[in-house]
mmCIF file of C-alpha atoms in Angstrom:
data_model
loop_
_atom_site.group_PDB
_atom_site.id
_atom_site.type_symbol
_atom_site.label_atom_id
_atom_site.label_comp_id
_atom_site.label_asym_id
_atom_site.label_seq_id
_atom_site.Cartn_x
_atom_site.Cartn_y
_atom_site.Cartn_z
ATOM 1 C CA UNK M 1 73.710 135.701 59.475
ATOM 2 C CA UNK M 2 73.072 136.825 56.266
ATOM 3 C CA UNK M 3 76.825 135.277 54.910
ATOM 4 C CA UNK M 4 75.294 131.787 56.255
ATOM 5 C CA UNK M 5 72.050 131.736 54.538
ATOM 6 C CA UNK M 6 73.282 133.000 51.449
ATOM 7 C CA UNK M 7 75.671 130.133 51.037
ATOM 8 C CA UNK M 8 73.976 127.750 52.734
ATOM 9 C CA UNK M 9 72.826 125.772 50.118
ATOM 10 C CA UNK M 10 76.733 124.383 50.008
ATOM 11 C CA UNK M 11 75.830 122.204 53.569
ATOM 12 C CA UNK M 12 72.734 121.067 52.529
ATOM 13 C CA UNK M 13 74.706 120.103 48.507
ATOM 14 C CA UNK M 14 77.811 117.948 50.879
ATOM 15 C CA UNK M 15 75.089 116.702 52.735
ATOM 16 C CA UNK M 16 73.230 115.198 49.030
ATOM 17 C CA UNK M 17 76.744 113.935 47.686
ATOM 18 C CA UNK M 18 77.817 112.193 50.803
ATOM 19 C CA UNK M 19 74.302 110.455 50.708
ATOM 20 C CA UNK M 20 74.787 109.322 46.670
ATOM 21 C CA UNK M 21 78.212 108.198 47.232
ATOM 22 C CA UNK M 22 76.896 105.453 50.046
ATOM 23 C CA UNK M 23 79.715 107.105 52.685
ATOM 24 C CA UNK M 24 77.805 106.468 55.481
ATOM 25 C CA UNK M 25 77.480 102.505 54.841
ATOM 26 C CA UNK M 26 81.183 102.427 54.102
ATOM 27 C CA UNK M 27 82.064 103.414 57.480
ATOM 28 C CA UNK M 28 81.925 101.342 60.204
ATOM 29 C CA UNK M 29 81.864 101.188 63.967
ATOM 30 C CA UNK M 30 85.493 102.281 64.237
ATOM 31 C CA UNK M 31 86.948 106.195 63.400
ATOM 32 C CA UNK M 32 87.948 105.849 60.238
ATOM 33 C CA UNK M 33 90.442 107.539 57.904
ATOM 34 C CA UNK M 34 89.119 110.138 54.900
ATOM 35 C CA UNK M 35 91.877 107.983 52.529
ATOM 36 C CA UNK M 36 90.110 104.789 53.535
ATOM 37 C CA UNK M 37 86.053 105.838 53.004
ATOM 38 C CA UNK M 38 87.654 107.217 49.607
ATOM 39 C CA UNK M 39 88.674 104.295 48.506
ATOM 40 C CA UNK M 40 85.705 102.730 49.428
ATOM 41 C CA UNK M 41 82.941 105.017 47.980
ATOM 42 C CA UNK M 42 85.346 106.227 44.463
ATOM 43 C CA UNK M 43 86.141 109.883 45.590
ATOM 44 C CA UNK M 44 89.362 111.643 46.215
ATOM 45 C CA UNK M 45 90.521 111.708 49.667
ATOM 46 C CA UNK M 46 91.171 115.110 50.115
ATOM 47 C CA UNK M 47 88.088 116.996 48.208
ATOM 48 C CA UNK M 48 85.672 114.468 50.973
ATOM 49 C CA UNK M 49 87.934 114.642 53.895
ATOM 50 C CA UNK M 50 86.742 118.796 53.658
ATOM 51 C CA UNK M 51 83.282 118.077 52.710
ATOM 52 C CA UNK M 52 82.977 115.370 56.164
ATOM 53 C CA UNK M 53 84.639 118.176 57.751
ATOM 54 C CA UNK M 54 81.872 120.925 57.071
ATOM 55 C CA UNK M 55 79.245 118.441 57.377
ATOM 56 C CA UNK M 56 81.068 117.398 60.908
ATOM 57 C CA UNK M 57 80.655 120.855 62.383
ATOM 58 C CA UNK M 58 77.138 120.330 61.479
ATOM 59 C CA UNK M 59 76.921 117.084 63.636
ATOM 60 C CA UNK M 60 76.924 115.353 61.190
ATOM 61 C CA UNK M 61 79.594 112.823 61.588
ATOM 62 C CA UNK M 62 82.088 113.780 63.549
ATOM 63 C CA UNK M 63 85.891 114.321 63.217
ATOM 64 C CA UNK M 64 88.578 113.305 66.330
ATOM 65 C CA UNK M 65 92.281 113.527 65.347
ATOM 66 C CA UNK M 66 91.825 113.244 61.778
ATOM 67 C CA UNK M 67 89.665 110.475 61.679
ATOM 68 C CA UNK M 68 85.619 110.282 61.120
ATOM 69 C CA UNK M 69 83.010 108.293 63.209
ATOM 70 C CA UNK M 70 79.484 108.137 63.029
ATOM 71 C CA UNK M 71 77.238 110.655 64.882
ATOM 72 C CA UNK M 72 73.346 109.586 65.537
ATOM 73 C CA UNK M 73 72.299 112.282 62.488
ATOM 74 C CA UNK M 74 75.114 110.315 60.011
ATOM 75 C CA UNK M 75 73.850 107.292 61.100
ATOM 76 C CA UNK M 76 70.146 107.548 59.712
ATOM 77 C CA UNK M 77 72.302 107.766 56.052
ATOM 78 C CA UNK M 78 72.619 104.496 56.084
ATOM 79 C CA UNK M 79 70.775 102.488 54.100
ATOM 80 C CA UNK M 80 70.533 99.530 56.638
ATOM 81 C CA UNK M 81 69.589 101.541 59.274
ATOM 82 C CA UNK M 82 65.534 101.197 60.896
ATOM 83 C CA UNK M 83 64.826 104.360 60.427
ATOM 84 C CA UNK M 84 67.089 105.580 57.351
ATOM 85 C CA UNK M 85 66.598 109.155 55.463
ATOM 86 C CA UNK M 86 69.192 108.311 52.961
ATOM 87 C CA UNK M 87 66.650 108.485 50.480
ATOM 88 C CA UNK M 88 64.778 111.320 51.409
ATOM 89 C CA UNK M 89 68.481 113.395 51.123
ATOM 90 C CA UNK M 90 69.158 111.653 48.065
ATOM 91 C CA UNK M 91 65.512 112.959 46.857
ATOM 92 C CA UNK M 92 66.261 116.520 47.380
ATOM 93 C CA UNK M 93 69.945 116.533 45.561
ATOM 94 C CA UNK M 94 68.293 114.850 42.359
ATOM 95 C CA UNK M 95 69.010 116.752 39.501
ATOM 96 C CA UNK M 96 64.854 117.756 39.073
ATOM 97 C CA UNK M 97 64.713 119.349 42.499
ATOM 98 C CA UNK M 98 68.196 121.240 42.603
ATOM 99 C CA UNK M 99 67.878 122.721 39.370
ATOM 100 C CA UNK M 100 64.421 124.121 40.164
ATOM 101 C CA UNK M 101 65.851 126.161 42.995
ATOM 102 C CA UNK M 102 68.158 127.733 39.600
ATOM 103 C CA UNK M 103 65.353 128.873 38.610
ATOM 104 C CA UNK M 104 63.267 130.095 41.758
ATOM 105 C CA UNK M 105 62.829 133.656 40.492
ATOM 106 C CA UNK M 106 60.329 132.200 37.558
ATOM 107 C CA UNK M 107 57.955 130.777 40.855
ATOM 108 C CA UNK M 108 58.423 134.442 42.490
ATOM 109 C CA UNK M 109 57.291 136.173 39.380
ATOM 110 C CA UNK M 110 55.189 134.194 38.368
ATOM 111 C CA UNK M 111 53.473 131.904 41.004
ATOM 112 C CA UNK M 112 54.185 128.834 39.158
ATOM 113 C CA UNK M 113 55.945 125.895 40.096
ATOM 114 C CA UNK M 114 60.409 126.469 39.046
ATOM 115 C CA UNK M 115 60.128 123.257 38.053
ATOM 116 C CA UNK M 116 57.975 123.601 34.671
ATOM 117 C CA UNK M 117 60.812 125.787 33.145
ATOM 118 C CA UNK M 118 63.014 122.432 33.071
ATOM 119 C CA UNK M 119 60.361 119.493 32.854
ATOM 120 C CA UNK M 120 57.071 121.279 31.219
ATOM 121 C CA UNK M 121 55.377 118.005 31.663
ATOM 122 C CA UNK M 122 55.350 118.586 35.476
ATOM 123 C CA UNK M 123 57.138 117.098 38.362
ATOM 124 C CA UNK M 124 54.502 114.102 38.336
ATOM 125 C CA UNK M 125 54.383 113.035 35.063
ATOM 126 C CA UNK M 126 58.441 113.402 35.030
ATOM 127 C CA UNK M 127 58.807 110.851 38.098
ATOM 128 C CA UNK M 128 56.451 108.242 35.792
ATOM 129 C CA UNK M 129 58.966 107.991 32.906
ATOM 130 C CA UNK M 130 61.744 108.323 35.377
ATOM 131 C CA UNK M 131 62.268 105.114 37.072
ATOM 132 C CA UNK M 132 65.442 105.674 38.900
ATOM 133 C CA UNK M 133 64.293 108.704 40.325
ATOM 134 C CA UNK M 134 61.087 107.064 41.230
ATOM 135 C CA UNK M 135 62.148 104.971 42.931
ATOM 136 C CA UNK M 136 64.267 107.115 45.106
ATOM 137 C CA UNK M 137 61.252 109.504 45.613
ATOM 138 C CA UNK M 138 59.172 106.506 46.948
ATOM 139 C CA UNK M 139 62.026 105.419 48.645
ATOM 140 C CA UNK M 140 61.668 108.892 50.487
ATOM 141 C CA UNK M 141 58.610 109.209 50.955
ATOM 142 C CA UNK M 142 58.381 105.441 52.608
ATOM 143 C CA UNK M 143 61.297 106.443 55.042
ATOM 144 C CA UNK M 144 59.231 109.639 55.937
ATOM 145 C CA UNK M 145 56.036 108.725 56.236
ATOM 146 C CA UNK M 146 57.281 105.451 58.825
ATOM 147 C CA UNK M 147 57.888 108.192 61.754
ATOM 148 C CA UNK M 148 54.823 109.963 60.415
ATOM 149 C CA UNK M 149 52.441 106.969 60.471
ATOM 150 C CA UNK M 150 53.672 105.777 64.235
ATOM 151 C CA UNK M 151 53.213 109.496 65.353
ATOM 152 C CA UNK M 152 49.472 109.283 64.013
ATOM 153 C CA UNK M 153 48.321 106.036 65.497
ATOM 154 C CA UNK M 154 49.749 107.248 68.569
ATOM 155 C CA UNK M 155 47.324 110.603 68.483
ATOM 156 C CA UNK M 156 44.581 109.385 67.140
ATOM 157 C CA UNK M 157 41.769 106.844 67.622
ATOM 158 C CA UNK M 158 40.669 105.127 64.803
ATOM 159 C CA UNK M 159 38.363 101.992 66.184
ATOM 160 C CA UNK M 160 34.500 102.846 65.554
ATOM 161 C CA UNK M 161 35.225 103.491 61.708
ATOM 162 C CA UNK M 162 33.839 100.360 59.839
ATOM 163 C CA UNK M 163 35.041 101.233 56.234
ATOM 164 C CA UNK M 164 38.023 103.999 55.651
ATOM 165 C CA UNK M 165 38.963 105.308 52.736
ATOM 166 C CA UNK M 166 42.869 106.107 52.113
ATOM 167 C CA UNK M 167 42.484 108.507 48.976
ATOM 168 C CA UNK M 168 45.964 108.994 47.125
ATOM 169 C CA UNK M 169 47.575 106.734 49.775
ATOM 170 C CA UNK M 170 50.217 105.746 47.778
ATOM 171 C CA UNK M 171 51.763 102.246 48.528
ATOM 172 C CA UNK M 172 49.090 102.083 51.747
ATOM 173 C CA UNK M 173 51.345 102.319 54.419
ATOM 174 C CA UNK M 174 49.392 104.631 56.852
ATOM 175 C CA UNK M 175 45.987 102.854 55.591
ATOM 176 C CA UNK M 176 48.109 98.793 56.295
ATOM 177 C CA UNK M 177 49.045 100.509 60.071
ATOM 178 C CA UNK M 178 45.564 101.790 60.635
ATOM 179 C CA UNK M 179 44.248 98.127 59.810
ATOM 180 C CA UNK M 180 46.510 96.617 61.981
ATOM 181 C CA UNK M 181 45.912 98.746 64.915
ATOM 182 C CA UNK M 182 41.654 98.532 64.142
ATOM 183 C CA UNK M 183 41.159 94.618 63.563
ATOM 184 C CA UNK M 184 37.135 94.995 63.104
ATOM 185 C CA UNK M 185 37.957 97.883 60.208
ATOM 186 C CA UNK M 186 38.167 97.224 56.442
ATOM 187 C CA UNK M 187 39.741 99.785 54.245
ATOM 188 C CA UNK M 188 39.844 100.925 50.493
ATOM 189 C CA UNK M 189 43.268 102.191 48.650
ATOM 190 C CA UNK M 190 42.361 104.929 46.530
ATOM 191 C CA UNK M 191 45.640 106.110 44.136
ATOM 192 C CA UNK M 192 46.327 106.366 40.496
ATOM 193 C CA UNK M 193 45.593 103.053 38.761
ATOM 194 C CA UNK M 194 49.226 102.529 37.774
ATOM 195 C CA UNK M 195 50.399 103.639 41.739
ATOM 196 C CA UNK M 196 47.293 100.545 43.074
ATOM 197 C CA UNK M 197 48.550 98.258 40.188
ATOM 198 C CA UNK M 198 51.625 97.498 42.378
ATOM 199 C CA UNK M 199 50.412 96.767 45.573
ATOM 200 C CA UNK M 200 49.288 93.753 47.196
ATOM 201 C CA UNK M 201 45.087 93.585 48.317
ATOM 202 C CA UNK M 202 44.752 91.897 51.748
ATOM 203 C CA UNK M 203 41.305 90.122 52.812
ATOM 204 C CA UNK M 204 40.868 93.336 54.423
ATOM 205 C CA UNK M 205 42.100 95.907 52.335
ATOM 206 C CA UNK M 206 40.883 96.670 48.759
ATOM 207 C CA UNK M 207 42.494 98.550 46.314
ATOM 208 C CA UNK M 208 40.235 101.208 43.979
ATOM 209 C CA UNK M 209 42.497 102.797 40.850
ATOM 210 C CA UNK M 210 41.444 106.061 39.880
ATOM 211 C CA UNK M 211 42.021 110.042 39.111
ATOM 212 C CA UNK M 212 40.374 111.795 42.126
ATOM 213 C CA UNK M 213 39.685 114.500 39.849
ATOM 214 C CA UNK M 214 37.643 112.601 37.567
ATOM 215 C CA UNK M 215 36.663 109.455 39.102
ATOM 216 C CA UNK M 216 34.068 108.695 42.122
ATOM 217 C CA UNK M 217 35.500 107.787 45.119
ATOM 218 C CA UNK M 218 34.664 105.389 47.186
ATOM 219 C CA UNK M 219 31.645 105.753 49.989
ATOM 220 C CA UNK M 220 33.494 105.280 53.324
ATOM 221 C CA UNK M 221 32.722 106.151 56.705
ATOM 222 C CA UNK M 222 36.418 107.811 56.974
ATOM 223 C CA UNK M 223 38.748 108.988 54.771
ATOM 224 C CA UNK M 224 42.345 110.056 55.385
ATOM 225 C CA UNK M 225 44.645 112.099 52.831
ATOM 226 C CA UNK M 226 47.834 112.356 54.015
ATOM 227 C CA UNK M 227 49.716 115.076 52.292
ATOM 228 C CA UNK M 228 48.066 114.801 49.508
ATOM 229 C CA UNK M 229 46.327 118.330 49.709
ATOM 230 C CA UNK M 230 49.286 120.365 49.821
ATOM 231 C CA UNK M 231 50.431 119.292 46.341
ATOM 232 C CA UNK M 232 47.856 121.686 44.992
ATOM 233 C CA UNK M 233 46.829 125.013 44.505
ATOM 234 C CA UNK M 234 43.838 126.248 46.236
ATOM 235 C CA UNK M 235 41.207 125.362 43.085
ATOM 236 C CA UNK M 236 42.951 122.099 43.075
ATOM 237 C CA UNK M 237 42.809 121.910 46.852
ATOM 238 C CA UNK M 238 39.077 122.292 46.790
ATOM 239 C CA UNK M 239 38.488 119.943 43.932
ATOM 240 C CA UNK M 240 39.828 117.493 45.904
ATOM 241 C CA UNK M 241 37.653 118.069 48.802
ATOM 242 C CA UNK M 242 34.470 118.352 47.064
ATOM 243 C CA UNK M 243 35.225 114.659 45.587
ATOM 244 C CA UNK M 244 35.518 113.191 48.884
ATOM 245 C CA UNK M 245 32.284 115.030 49.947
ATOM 246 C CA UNK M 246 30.240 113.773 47.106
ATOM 247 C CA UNK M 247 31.181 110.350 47.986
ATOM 248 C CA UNK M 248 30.885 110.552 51.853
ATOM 249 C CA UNK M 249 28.002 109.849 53.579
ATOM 250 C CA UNK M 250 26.423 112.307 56.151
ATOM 251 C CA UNK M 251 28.831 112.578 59.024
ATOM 252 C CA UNK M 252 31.100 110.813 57.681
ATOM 253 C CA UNK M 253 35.005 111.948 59.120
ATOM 254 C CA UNK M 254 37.989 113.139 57.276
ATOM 255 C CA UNK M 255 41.343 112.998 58.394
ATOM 256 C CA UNK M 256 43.887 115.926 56.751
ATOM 257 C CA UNK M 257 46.750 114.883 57.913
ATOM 258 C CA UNK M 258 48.974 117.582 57.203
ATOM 259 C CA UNK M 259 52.327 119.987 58.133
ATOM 260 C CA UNK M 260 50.935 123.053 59.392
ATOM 261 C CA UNK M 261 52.156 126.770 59.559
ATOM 262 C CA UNK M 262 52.260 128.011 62.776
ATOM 263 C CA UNK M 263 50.936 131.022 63.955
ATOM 264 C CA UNK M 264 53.908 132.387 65.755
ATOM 265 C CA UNK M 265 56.961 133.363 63.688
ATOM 266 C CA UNK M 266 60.310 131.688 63.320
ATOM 267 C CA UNK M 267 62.185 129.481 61.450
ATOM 268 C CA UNK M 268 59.712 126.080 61.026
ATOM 269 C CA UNK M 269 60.418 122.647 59.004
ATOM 270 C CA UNK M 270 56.388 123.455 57.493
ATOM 271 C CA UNK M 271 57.461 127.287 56.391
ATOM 272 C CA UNK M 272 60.816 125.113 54.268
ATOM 273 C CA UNK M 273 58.225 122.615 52.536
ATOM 274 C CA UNK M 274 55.790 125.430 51.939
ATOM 275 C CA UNK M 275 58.762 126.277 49.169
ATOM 276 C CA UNK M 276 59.428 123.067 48.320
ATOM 277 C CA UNK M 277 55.833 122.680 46.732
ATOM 278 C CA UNK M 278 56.083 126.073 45.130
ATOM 279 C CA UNK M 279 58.739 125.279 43.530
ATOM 280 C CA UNK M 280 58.055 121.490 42.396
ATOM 281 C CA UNK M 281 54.446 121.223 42.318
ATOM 282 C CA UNK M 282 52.871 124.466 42.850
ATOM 283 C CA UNK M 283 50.916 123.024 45.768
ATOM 284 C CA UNK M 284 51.696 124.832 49.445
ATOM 285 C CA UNK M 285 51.295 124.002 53.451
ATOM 286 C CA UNK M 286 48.731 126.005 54.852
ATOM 287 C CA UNK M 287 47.802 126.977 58.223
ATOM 288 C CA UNK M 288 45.125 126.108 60.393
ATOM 289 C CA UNK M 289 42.537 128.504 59.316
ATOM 290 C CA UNK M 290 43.034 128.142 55.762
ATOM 291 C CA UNK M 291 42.203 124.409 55.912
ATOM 292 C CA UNK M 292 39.211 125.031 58.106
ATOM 293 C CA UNK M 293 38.151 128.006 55.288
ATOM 294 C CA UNK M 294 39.160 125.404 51.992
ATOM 295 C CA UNK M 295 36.910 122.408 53.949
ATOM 296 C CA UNK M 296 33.823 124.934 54.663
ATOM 297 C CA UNK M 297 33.822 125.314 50.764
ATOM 298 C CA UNK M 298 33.874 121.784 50.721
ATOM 299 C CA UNK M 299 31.023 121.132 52.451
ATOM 300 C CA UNK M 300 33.033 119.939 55.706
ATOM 301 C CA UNK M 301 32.972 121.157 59.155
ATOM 302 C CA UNK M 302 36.510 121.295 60.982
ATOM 303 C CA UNK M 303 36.053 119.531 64.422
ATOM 304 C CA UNK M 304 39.593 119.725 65.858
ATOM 305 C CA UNK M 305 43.115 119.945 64.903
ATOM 306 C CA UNK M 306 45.583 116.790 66.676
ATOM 307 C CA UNK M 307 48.968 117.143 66.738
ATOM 308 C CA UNK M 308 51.016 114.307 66.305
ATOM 309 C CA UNK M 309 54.587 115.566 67.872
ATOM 310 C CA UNK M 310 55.716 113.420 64.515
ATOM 311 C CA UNK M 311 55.823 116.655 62.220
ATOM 312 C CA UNK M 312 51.988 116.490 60.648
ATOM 313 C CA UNK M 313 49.069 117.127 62.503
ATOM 314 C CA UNK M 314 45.478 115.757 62.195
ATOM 315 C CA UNK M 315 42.432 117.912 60.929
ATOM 316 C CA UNK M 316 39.638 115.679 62.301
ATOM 317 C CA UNK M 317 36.033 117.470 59.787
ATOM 318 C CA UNK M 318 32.712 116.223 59.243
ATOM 319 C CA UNK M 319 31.173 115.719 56.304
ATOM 320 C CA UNK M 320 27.644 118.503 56.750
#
């Protein structure tokens, strides 16, 4: 077990390179020769005939008498696929996130997000003059959040809110599908003004740019943050909460929509990202009571906790 994990981090590196060079698209409905998807993608046919090997006995592809076909797992790398993740693998083999796991050890000593030792400015302000990696990383987080959003409209209710608030809601995607689904509902986009600058207003959907550390947000009746309070540390965290307090009337709702930490033990896709954000943002998941504890401070009181079945789960609080 412990010979696996330690050189695990080879599957998961195939698994990146595969997803850069574009092999997925390049093969086709027929088992298909390592020599041929070389030629097609520019590698050498032996060196990815053994990476599609390793990353076959991981289901993903699969070999029969020395030629590859696609497996449902290789087929969400292609990029013409409904619901493709080759962006979101491409994400995690950019240089900025590999080399932070390098240098881990400076987040365990230190608390501080591995990622400051290469890019001091921060993983944030990095991604803004970066635009080829931007647009990978909203390329991932666009294929993400589509099973994400579907999985929350189909736990939650959302008709009886008249005004909801999306704060950091990126490109609007979860606040567009709410809309849709609530036809009587208006909604306000609330992200940095350069992140708002590029999206489209509808009749019924506004867009507000501001720093939610700084800046009022708007009065709403709902507000959802969806992963946004896990990018921050707990101060952060709560400065973030407070905001949307001051600007929410009494009993107003607020939607964390969030990965939790279980309480049982075991290996869990929410204890992974919990490192993830240690190590490139020095935010973390939480679990259950931790949220309930950081929205008391806030001045919010947790009603329930939703799960989705789509990976995130709904933390349904009133604003007290």
């Amino acid at each position: 077990m412990l010979q696996q994990m330690a050189g695990g981090y080879c599957v998961a590196r195939c698994l990146h390179v595969v997803a850069e060079l574009g092999v997925a698209d390049a093969l086709g409905e027929q088992p298909t020769d390592a020599g041929t998807l070389a030629a097609a993608v520019g590698a050498h046919r032996d060196a990815l005939s053994r990476v599609l090997r390793l990353l076959a006995a991981h289901g993903v592809f699969e070999l029969h008498r020395g030629r590859f076909r696609h497996t449902a797992a290789s087929r969400l790398l292609r990029e013409d696929h409904p619901d493709s993740m080759r962006a979101f693998v491409r994400l995690f083999g950019l240089p900025v996130f590999w080399d932070a796991y390098g240098v881990l050890g400076h987040s365990v000593r230190t608390g501080r997000p591995a990622v400051e030792l290469l890019h001091p400015e921060g993983l944030w302000s990095w991604l803004s003059h970066t635009p080829e990696a931007a647009a990978i990383f909203n390329a991932a987080m666009a294929a993400k959040a589509r099973g994400q959003v579907a999985a929350v409209l189909a736990a939650y209710d959302f008709r009886g809110f008249a005004l909801i608030g999306d704060i950091g809601g990126g490109s609007g995607h979860l606040l567009r599908a709410v809309l849709q689904a609530c036809p009587a509902a208006k909604g306000i986009l609330f992200d940095l003004p350069h992140v708002v600058a590029t999206v489209e207003p509808t009749p019924r959907m506004a867009c507000q740019g501001g720093d939610f550390f700084n800046d009022p947000l708007p009065s709403c009746d709902a507000y959802l943050l969806m992963e946004v309070v896990h990018d921050w540390d707990e101060d952060q965290a709560l400065a973030i909460l407070k905001a949307v307090r001051r600007a929410a009337p009494p009993a107003a709702k607020l939607l964390l929509i969030e990965a939790l930490i279980p309480d049982v033990p075991g290996p869990d896709s929410a204890r992974l990202l919990d490192i993830h954000m240690l190590a490139l943002v020095g935010g973390r998941q939480r679990t259950t009571d931790e949220y309930a504890y950081l929205l008391r401070s806030a001045g919010f009181g947790l009603v329930r906790t939703v799960e989705t079945h789509g990976g995130v789960s709904i933390l349904e609080a009133v604003a007290r």
